[in-house]
Coordinates of C-alpha atoms in Angstrom, one line a residue:
Chain A
M77 CA 31.1 -137.1 110.4
N78 CA 31.7 -140.7 109.5
V79 CA 28.6 -140.5 107.3
A80 CA 29.9 -137.5 105.5
R81 CA 33.3 -139.2 105.0
A82 CA 31.6 -142.3 103.6
E83 CA 29.3 -140.4 101.3
L84 CA 32.2 -138.3 100.1
R85 CA 34.2 -141.4 99.3
K86 CA 31.3 -142.9 97.4
L87 CA 30.9 -139.8 95.3
L88 CA 34.7 -139.4 94.6
T89 CA 35.1 -143.0 93.5
L90 CA 32.3 -143.0 91.0
P91 CA 34.0 -143.1 87.6
S92 CA 30.9 -141.7 85.8
L93 CA 30.9 -138.6 87.9
R94 CA 34.6 -137.9 87.1
L95 CA 34.0 -138.5 83.4
T96 CA 30.9 -136.2 83.5
A97 CA 32.8 -133.4 85.3
L98 CA 35.7 -133.7 82.8
L99 CA 33.5 -133.7 79.7
T100 CA 31.4 -130.8 81.1
W101 CA 34.5 -128.7 81.6
A102 CA 36.0 -129.6 78.2
A103 CA 32.7 -128.7 76.5
T104 CA 32.6 -125.3 78.3
L105 CA 36.1 -124.6 77.2
L106 CA 35.2 -125.4 73.6
L107 CA 32.1 -123.3 73.7
A108 CA 33.8 -120.4 75.3
Y109 CA 36.3 -120.5 72.5
A110 CA 33.5 -120.8 70.0
Y111 CA 31.8 -117.7 71.4
A112 CA 35.0 -115.7 71.6
Y113 CA 35.8 -116.6 68.0
A114 CA 32.3 -116.0 66.6
D115 CA 32.0 -112.7 68.5
R116 CA 34.4 -111.0 66.2
D117 CA 32.0 -110.5 63.4
A118 CA 28.5 -111.4 64.7
P119 CA 27.8 -111.3 68.5
L120 CA 25.7 -114.3 69.5
G121 CA 24.7 -113.0 72.9
D122 CA 26.3 -112.7 76.3
A123 CA 29.5 -114.7 75.8
A124 CA 30.2 -114.8 79.5
L125 CA 27.2 -116.9 80.4
A126 CA 26.0 -118.4 77.2
P127 CA 28.4 -121.4 77.2
L128 CA 27.1 -122.3 80.7
G129 CA 23.6 -122.3 79.3
Y130 CA 24.6 -125.4 77.4
T131 CA 27.0 -127.0 79.8
Q132 CA 24.6 -126.8 82.7
A133 CA 23.4 -130.1 81.2
G134 CA 26.6 -131.6 82.5
F135 CA 25.7 -130.6 86.0
L136 CA 22.2 -131.9 85.6
V137 CA 23.7 -135.3 84.6
L138 CA 26.1 -135.1 87.5
G139 CA 23.3 -134.7 90.0
V140 CA 21.2 -137.5 88.3
L141 CA 24.1 -139.9 88.3
A142 CA 25.1 -139.2 91.9
A143 CA 21.6 -139.8 93.1
A144 CA 20.7 -142.7 90.8
S145 CA 23.9 -144.6 91.5
E146 CA 22.4 -145.8 94.8
Y147 CA 19.5 -147.5 93.0
E148 CA 21.5 -149.2 90.2
E149 CA 22.1 -152.9 90.0
G150 CA 23.2 -154.3 93.2
G151 CA 21.0 -151.9 95.1
Q152 CA 23.7 -150.1 97.0
I153 CA 21.0 -148.2 98.8
H154 CA 20.3 -151.2 101.0
T155 CA 23.9 -151.3 102.2
T156 CA 23.8 -147.6 102.7
L157 CA 20.7 -147.8 104.8
L158 CA 22.0 -150.7 106.8
A159 CA 25.0 -148.6 107.8
M160 CA 23.0 -145.4 108.3
P161 CA 19.3 -146.2 109.1
R162 CA 18.3 -142.6 110.0
R163 CA 17.1 -141.5 106.6
L164 CA 16.6 -137.8 107.1
P165 CA 20.1 -137.0 108.4
L166 CA 21.4 -139.3 105.7
H167 CA 19.6 -137.3 103.1
V168 CA 20.9 -134.0 104.5
V169 CA 24.5 -135.3 104.5
K170 CA 24.1 -136.6 100.9
A171 CA 23.0 -133.2 99.7
L172 CA 25.8 -131.4 101.6
T173 CA 28.5 -133.8 100.3
L174 CA 27.2 -133.5 96.8
G175 CA 27.2 -129.8 97.1
A176 CA 30.8 -129.8 98.5
V177 CA 32.0 -132.1 95.6
T178 CA 30.2 -130.0 93.0
L179 CA 31.3 -126.6 94.2
P180 CA 35.0 -126.8 92.9
V181 CA 33.8 -128.3 89.6
A182 CA 31.2 -125.6 89.2
A183 CA 33.8 -122.9 90.1
V184 CA 36.3 -124.1 87.5
T185 CA 33.6 -124.4 84.9
A186 CA 32.0 -121.0 85.6
A187 CA 35.5 -119.4 85.5
T188 CA 36.3 -121.1 82.2
S189 CA 33.2 -119.5 80.7
T190 CA 33.1 -116.1 82.4
L191 CA 36.8 -115.1 82.6
P192 CA 37.7 -115.1 78.9
A193 CA 34.7 -112.9 78.2
G194 CA 35.6 -110.4 80.9
G195 CA 32.7 -111.3 83.1
A196 CA 34.6 -112.1 86.3
T197 CA 31.8 -110.5 88.4
W198 CA 29.5 -113.3 87.3
T199 CA 31.7 -116.1 88.5
P200 CA 30.5 -116.5 92.1
A201 CA 26.8 -116.3 91.0
A202 CA 27.3 -118.8 88.2
T203 CA 29.2 -121.2 90.6
A204 CA 26.3 -121.0 93.0
Y205 CA 23.8 -121.5 90.3
L206 CA 25.5 -124.6 88.8
T207 CA 25.9 -126.1 92.3
L208 CA 22.2 -125.6 93.1
T209 CA 21.3 -127.0 89.7
T210 CA 23.2 -130.2 90.5
L211 CA 21.4 -130.5 93.8
L212 CA 18.0 -130.0 92.1
A213 CA 18.9 -132.7 89.6
A214 CA 20.0 -135.1 92.4
A215 CA 16.7 -134.4 94.2
V216 CA 14.6 -135.2 91.1
A217 CA 16.7 -138.3 90.4
G218 CA 16.2 -139.4 94.1
V219 CA 12.4 -139.3 93.5
V220 CA 12.5 -140.9 90.0
R221 CA 15.3 -143.4 91.1
R222 CA 16.3 -144.2 87.5
A223 CA 19.0 -142.3 85.6
V224 CA 17.6 -142.2 82.1
P225 CA 14.0 -141.2 82.9
A226 CA 15.3 -138.5 85.3
A227 CA 17.7 -137.2 82.6
I228 CA 14.9 -137.1 80.0
L229 CA 12.7 -135.1 82.5
L230 CA 15.3 -132.6 83.5
L231 CA 16.9 -132.1 80.0
G232 CA 13.5 -131.8 78.5
L233 CA 12.5 -129.1 81.0
Y234 CA 15.7 -127.2 80.8
F235 CA 16.4 -127.4 77.1
I236 CA 13.0 -127.7 75.4
V237 CA 10.2 -126.6 77.6
G238 CA 12.1 -123.7 79.2
P239 CA 13.3 -122.0 76.0
L240 CA 9.9 -122.5 74.4
L241 CA 8.1 -120.8 77.3
R242 CA 10.7 -118.1 77.5
A243 CA 10.1 -117.3 73.8
R244 CA 6.6 -116.2 74.7
P245 CA 6.3 -112.7 76.3
G246 CA 5.3 -112.7 80.0
G247 CA 3.9 -116.0 81.3
I248 CA 5.3 -118.4 83.8
A249 CA 8.7 -118.8 82.3
A250 CA 10.2 -116.2 84.7
Y251 CA 9.6 -118.5 87.6
L252 CA 11.4 -121.6 86.1
P253 CA 14.5 -122.7 88.0
D254 CA 16.9 -121.9 85.1
T255 CA 16.2 -118.2 84.7
A256 CA 18.9 -116.9 87.0
A257 CA 21.0 -115.4 84.2
L258 CA 18.1 -113.5 82.7
D259 CA 16.7 -111.7 85.7
P260 CA 19.2 -112.0 88.5
P261 CA 17.2 -111.2 91.7
R262 CA 14.0 -113.0 90.8
G263 CA 15.8 -115.8 88.9
A264 CA 18.2 -116.5 91.8
A265 CA 15.2 -116.7 94.1
A266 CA 13.5 -119.1 91.7
T267 CA 16.6 -121.3 91.5
V268 CA 16.9 -121.4 95.3
A269 CA 13.2 -122.0 95.8
W270 CA 13.0 -124.8 93.2
T271 CA 16.0 -126.5 94.6
A272 CA 14.8 -126.3 98.2
A273 CA 11.4 -127.6 97.2
A274 CA 12.8 -130.5 95.2
L275 CA 15.2 -131.4 98.0
A276 CA 12.3 -131.3 100.5
L277 CA 10.1 -133.5 98.2
A278 CA 13.0 -135.9 97.8
A279 CA 13.6 -136.1 101.6
L280 CA 9.9 -136.8 102.1
T281 CA 9.7 -139.6 99.6
F282 CA 13.0 -141.0 100.8
H283 CA 11.7 -141.0 104.3
R284 CA 8.4 -142.6 103.5
R285 CA 9.0 -145.0 100.6
D286 CA 10.4 -148.5 100.7
A287 CA 14.0 -148.4 99.5
Chain B
M102 CA 11.8 -161.9 60.2
V103 CA 8.2 -160.9 60.9
S104 CA 8.1 -162.5 64.3
R105 CA 11.4 -160.9 65.3
V106 CA 10.1 -157.5 64.3
R107 CA 6.9 -158.1 66.1
A108 CA 8.8 -159.1 69.2
E109 CA 11.0 -156.0 69.0
L110 CA 7.9 -153.8 68.5
R111 CA 6.3 -155.3 71.6
K112 CA 9.4 -154.8 73.6
L113 CA 9.7 -151.2 72.5
L114 CA 6.1 -150.4 73.1
G115 CA 6.1 -152.1 76.5
L116 CA 8.6 -149.6 77.9
P117 CA 7.1 -146.8 79.9
T118 CA 9.9 -144.4 78.9
A119 CA 9.2 -145.1 75.2
W120 CA 5.6 -143.9 75.8
V121 CA 7.0 -140.7 77.3
G122 CA 8.8 -140.2 74.1
L123 CA 5.8 -141.1 72.0
V124 CA 3.4 -138.8 73.8
L125 CA 5.9 -135.9 74.1
G126 CA 7.0 -136.2 70.5
T127 CA 3.5 -136.4 69.1
L128 CA 1.9 -133.7 71.2
T129 CA 4.6 -131.0 71.7
A130 CA 4.6 -129.6 68.2
P131 CA 0.8 -129.3 67.8
A132 CA 0.5 -127.8 71.3
I133 CA 3.2 -125.1 70.3
V134 CA 1.3 -124.2 67.1
L135 CA -1.9 -123.8 69.2
L136 CA -0.2 -121.8 71.9
N137 CA 1.7 -119.5 69.5
A138 CA -1.4 -118.9 67.2
P139 CA -2.1 -115.4 68.5
Y140 CA 1.6 -114.3 68.1
T141 CA 1.8 -115.9 64.7
R142 CA -1.4 -114.2 63.5
R143 CA 0.0 -110.8 64.7
A144 CA 3.3 -111.5 63.0
I145 CA 1.6 -112.3 59.7
A146 CA -0.6 -109.2 60.0
A147 CA 2.5 -107.1 60.7
G148 CA 4.3 -108.6 57.8
T149 CA 7.4 -109.7 59.8
L150 CA 7.1 -113.3 58.7
T151 CA 8.7 -113.3 55.3
D152 CA 8.2 -116.9 54.3
T153 CA 5.0 -118.4 55.7
S154 CA 5.4 -121.7 53.8
D155 CA 7.9 -122.8 56.5
L156 CA 5.5 -122.1 59.3
G157 CA 4.1 -125.5 60.4
L158 CA 7.3 -127.4 59.3
R159 CA 9.4 -125.2 61.5
D160 CA 7.3 -125.8 64.6
L161 CA 7.7 -129.6 64.0
G162 CA 11.2 -129.4 65.3
V163 CA 10.3 -129.2 69.0
G164 CA 8.8 -132.7 68.8
L165 CA 12.1 -134.2 67.9
I166 CA 12.7 -135.2 71.5
G167 CA 10.2 -138.0 70.8
P168 CA 12.4 -139.8 68.2
M169 CA 15.5 -139.1 70.2
V170 CA 14.1 -140.8 73.3
L171 CA 12.7 -143.7 71.3
G172 CA 16.1 -144.3 69.5
V173 CA 18.0 -144.2 72.7
I174 CA 15.7 -146.2 74.8
A175 CA 15.4 -149.0 72.1
V176 CA 19.0 -149.8 72.8
S177 CA 19.7 -148.6 76.4
S178 CA 16.8 -150.7 77.8
E179 CA 18.6 -153.8 76.8
Y180 CA 21.6 -152.8 78.8
T181 CA 20.0 -151.5 82.0
S182 CA 19.8 -154.0 84.8
T183 CA 16.4 -155.7 85.1
S184 CA 16.4 -155.6 88.9
Q185 CA 18.3 -154.1 91.8
H186 CA 18.5 -157.6 93.3
A187 CA 19.9 -159.3 90.3
P188 CA 23.2 -157.6 89.5
G189 CA 24.4 -158.2 86.0
A190 CA 21.0 -159.5 84.7
R191 CA 20.1 -157.5 81.6
Q192 CA 17.4 -157.9 79.0
L193 CA 20.0 -158.3 76.3
T194 CA 20.9 -161.8 77.7
A195 CA 17.4 -163.0 77.1
T196 CA 17.2 -161.3 73.8
L197 CA 20.4 -162.9 72.5
T198 CA 19.2 -166.3 73.8
A199 CA 16.1 -166.0 71.7
V200 CA 17.9 -164.5 68.6
P201 CA 21.6 -165.5 68.7
D202 CA 22.3 -164.0 65.3
R203 CA 23.2 -160.5 66.2
L204 CA 23.0 -159.0 62.8
R205 CA 19.4 -160.3 62.3
L206 CA 18.5 -159.1 65.7
L207 CA 19.8 -155.6 64.9
V208 CA 17.9 -155.6 61.6
A209 CA 14.7 -156.5 63.4
K210 CA 15.3 -153.9 66.1
T211 CA 16.1 -151.2 63.5
A212 CA 12.9 -152.1 61.5
A213 CA 10.8 -151.9 64.7
L214 CA 12.2 -148.5 65.5
V215 CA 11.8 -147.1 62.0
L216 CA 8.1 -148.3 61.9
V217 CA 7.3 -146.7 65.3
V218 CA 9.1 -143.4 64.6
A219 CA 7.8 -143.1 61.0
A220 CA 4.2 -143.6 62.3
Q221 CA 4.8 -141.1 65.0
A222 CA 6.3 -138.6 62.6
A223 CA 3.4 -139.0 60.2
V224 CA 0.9 -138.4 63.0
A225 CA 2.8 -135.4 64.4
A226 CA 3.3 -133.8 61.0
T227 CA -0.4 -134.3 60.0
A228 CA -1.5 -132.8 63.3
T229 CA 0.9 -129.9 63.2
L230 CA 0.4 -129.0 59.6
G231 CA -3.3 -129.6 59.7
L232 CA -3.6 -127.3 62.7
T233 CA -1.5 -124.6 60.9
Q234 CA -3.9 -124.8 58.0
V235 CA -6.9 -124.5 60.2
L236 CA -5.5 -121.6 62.2
H237 CA -3.7 -119.6 59.4
G238 CA -5.1 -121.2 56.3
D239 CA -5.6 -117.9 54.5
H240 CA -1.9 -116.9 54.7
V241 CA -0.1 -120.2 54.6
P242 CA 0.1 -122.3 51.5
A243 CA -0.5 -126.0 51.9
P244 CA 3.0 -127.6 52.2
A245 CA 4.3 -129.6 49.3
P246 CA 4.1 -133.4 49.9
A247 CA 7.8 -133.7 49.2
R248 CA 8.6 -131.4 52.1
V249 CA 6.3 -133.3 54.5
A250 CA 8.0 -136.5 53.4
G251 CA 11.4 -134.8 54.0
A252 CA 10.2 -133.9 57.6
I253 CA 9.1 -137.5 58.3
L254 CA 12.4 -138.8 56.9
Y255 CA 14.2 -136.3 59.2
W256 CA 12.4 -137.6 62.2
T257 CA 13.2 -141.2 61.3
L258 CA 16.9 -140.4 60.6
T259 CA 17.2 -138.5 63.9
A260 CA 15.8 -141.6 65.8
L261 CA 18.3 -143.8 63.9
L262 CA 21.1 -141.4 64.8
A263 CA 20.2 -141.6 68.5
Y264 CA 20.0 -145.4 68.1
A265 CA 23.3 -145.7 66.4
I266 CA 25.1 -143.5 69.0
T267 CA 23.6 -145.6 71.8
L268 CA 24.7 -148.8 70.2
I269 CA 28.2 -147.4 70.4
T270 CA 28.1 -145.9 73.9
R271 CA 25.7 -148.7 75.3
N272 CA 24.5 -146.1 77.8
G273 CA 21.5 -143.8 77.4
I274 CA 22.7 -140.7 79.2
V275 CA 25.5 -139.7 76.9
P276 CA 23.5 -139.6 73.5
L277 CA 20.5 -138.2 75.2
T278 CA 22.4 -135.3 76.7
L279 CA 24.2 -134.6 73.5
L280 CA 21.1 -134.7 71.3
V281 CA 18.7 -132.8 73.6
I282 CA 21.2 -130.0 74.1
N283 CA 21.6 -129.9 70.4
S284 CA 17.9 -129.6 69.8
T285 CA 17.5 -126.5 71.9
V286 CA 16.5 -123.2 70.2
V287 CA 20.1 -122.2 69.4
S288 CA 21.8 -125.5 68.9
V289 CA 25.5 -126.2 69.3
S290 CA 25.7 -127.2 65.7
Y291 CA 24.2 -123.9 64.7
L292 CA 26.8 -122.1 66.8
L293 CA 29.5 -124.1 64.9
T294 CA 28.1 -123.0 61.6
K295 CA 29.1 -119.4 62.7
I296 CA 32.7 -120.6 63.0
T297 CA 33.1 -122.9 60.0
D298 CA 31.0 -123.5 57.0
L299 CA 31.8 -127.2 57.3
A300 CA 29.4 -127.4 60.2
S301 CA 26.6 -127.0 57.7
Y302 CA 27.2 -130.7 56.9
L303 CA 26.5 -131.8 60.5
P304 CA 23.6 -134.2 60.5
D305 CA 21.0 -132.0 62.2
I306 CA 21.8 -128.9 60.3
V307 CA 22.0 -130.6 56.9
G308 CA 18.9 -132.7 57.5
A309 CA 16.7 -129.7 58.3
Q310 CA 17.4 -128.4 54.8
M311 CA 15.3 -131.3 53.4
F312 CA 12.2 -129.4 54.4
I313 CA 13.0 -125.9 55.6
R314 CA 14.0 -123.3 53.1
D315 CA 14.0 -119.9 54.7
A316 CA 16.7 -120.0 57.4
D317 CA 20.1 -118.4 57.6
F318 CA 22.1 -121.5 56.6
P319 CA 25.5 -120.4 55.5
V320 CA 25.6 -123.0 52.8
E321 CA 22.5 -123.7 50.7
I322 CA 22.1 -127.4 50.1
A323 CA 19.5 -128.8 47.8
P324 CA 16.9 -131.0 49.7
L325 CA 17.9 -134.2 47.9
T326 CA 21.6 -133.7 48.6
A327 CA 20.8 -132.8 52.2
G328 CA 18.8 -136.0 52.6
L329 CA 21.7 -138.0 51.2
V330 CA 24.3 -136.4 53.4
M331 CA 22.2 -137.0 56.6
T332 CA 21.5 -140.6 55.4
A333 CA 25.3 -141.1 55.0
W334 CA 26.0 -139.9 58.5
V335 CA 23.4 -142.3 59.9
A336 CA 24.6 -145.1 57.7
V337 CA 28.2 -144.7 58.9
L338 CA 27.3 -144.5 62.6
L339 CA 24.9 -147.4 62.2
A340 CA 27.7 -149.5 60.5
I341 CA 30.1 -148.7 63.4
G342 CA 27.4 -149.5 65.9
A343 CA 26.6 -152.8 64.1
V344 CA 30.2 -153.9 64.0
L345 CA 30.7 -153.1 67.7
F346 CA 27.5 -154.9 68.6
Q347 CA 28.6 -158.0 66.7
R348 CA 32.2 -158.0 68.0
R349 CA 31.9 -156.9 71.6
D350 CA 30.8 -159.2 74.5
A351 CA 27.2 -158.5 75.3

């Protein structure tokens, strides 16, 4: 419990996380407005979820910053491990607290996008998706250990490789982690499976590698 | 001057992340042309592609992550800590000790970035357009040299845009997120053009008009004007970045 409280306090006091959450929400609001406005003459697609397609980048960054903050200058991870040497429980607690901190941000962001477009039924699913995306990003950043390369990897995958693969009929794109909105049952399964796999890989490397 | 540019070139090319940008940026567009060849051939046969002269040039866009990464990393690498165990130690301190004149340093850094990105753009454009000619040569006219030059200029200006924004933010994540989201298939700038015609003058939208003709841009802008508008954007942001770099504590 102490570990959870400590991790929670670390996450809540990182200014970069607060800023990211705020910018993400503001961007969602702007895009939701843009979609609502543009929809009058030329529909651009599903206005309930489309803004989240862009602002999920904020959640990727949130996860990356949360995980990479331990490895920045000063090497906070050394202090963390000194206080809590059992790495696997620490990793589980880290994932849980990050999920708990992200959930309200994800809920507000998802509601901002879905409610104006009349897609209230999508809100819980979108909230879960954004939270899982954050955990996936944190897991990747935990393996890469540096914020900028992890962000390049994730943003490149979500915003360049993914859309390109999806533009082709069939293929492997349906199994990427960011397809939940396109094909709900399979996409949700893909998101959960990718996140679980990434977290497991991060736990393994965290357990085995020198800090 | 030459030794400063050489030093900056060596620093840039010594970064592993810069090589991620170089490889990704150079190979993505030709790979896409190759992967999409069967669909493109079918589309040409069916007559759904109206203007085939845009074909290779349009595919070039996906490689833009390369110049973006290079532009961001050229600056952000100076500001990231050199080691976990040496808090506050950043490469910029050493750089400024070697070249205390900040404006000259910035000129050398910019020159190194322009050289690398222009070379990358030339290689990527040659590969992409050459491959398009080999695969669909019967249907696609050889692109005019002016348009290829426009595409190379667009890549260089995009890198400088990323570089200028990073000079202002001193942090790689913000410009990277902003630029990568905006280079996705339906970009935020493109969405904005649906709301206001003024958005046609955003740097990425206006710049594309230097070499792409057949697209639903709400405002037609001549290639030369488009180039000038994008250059103006980059110049203003670079000027702000340069002033901040000169005035702020390192």
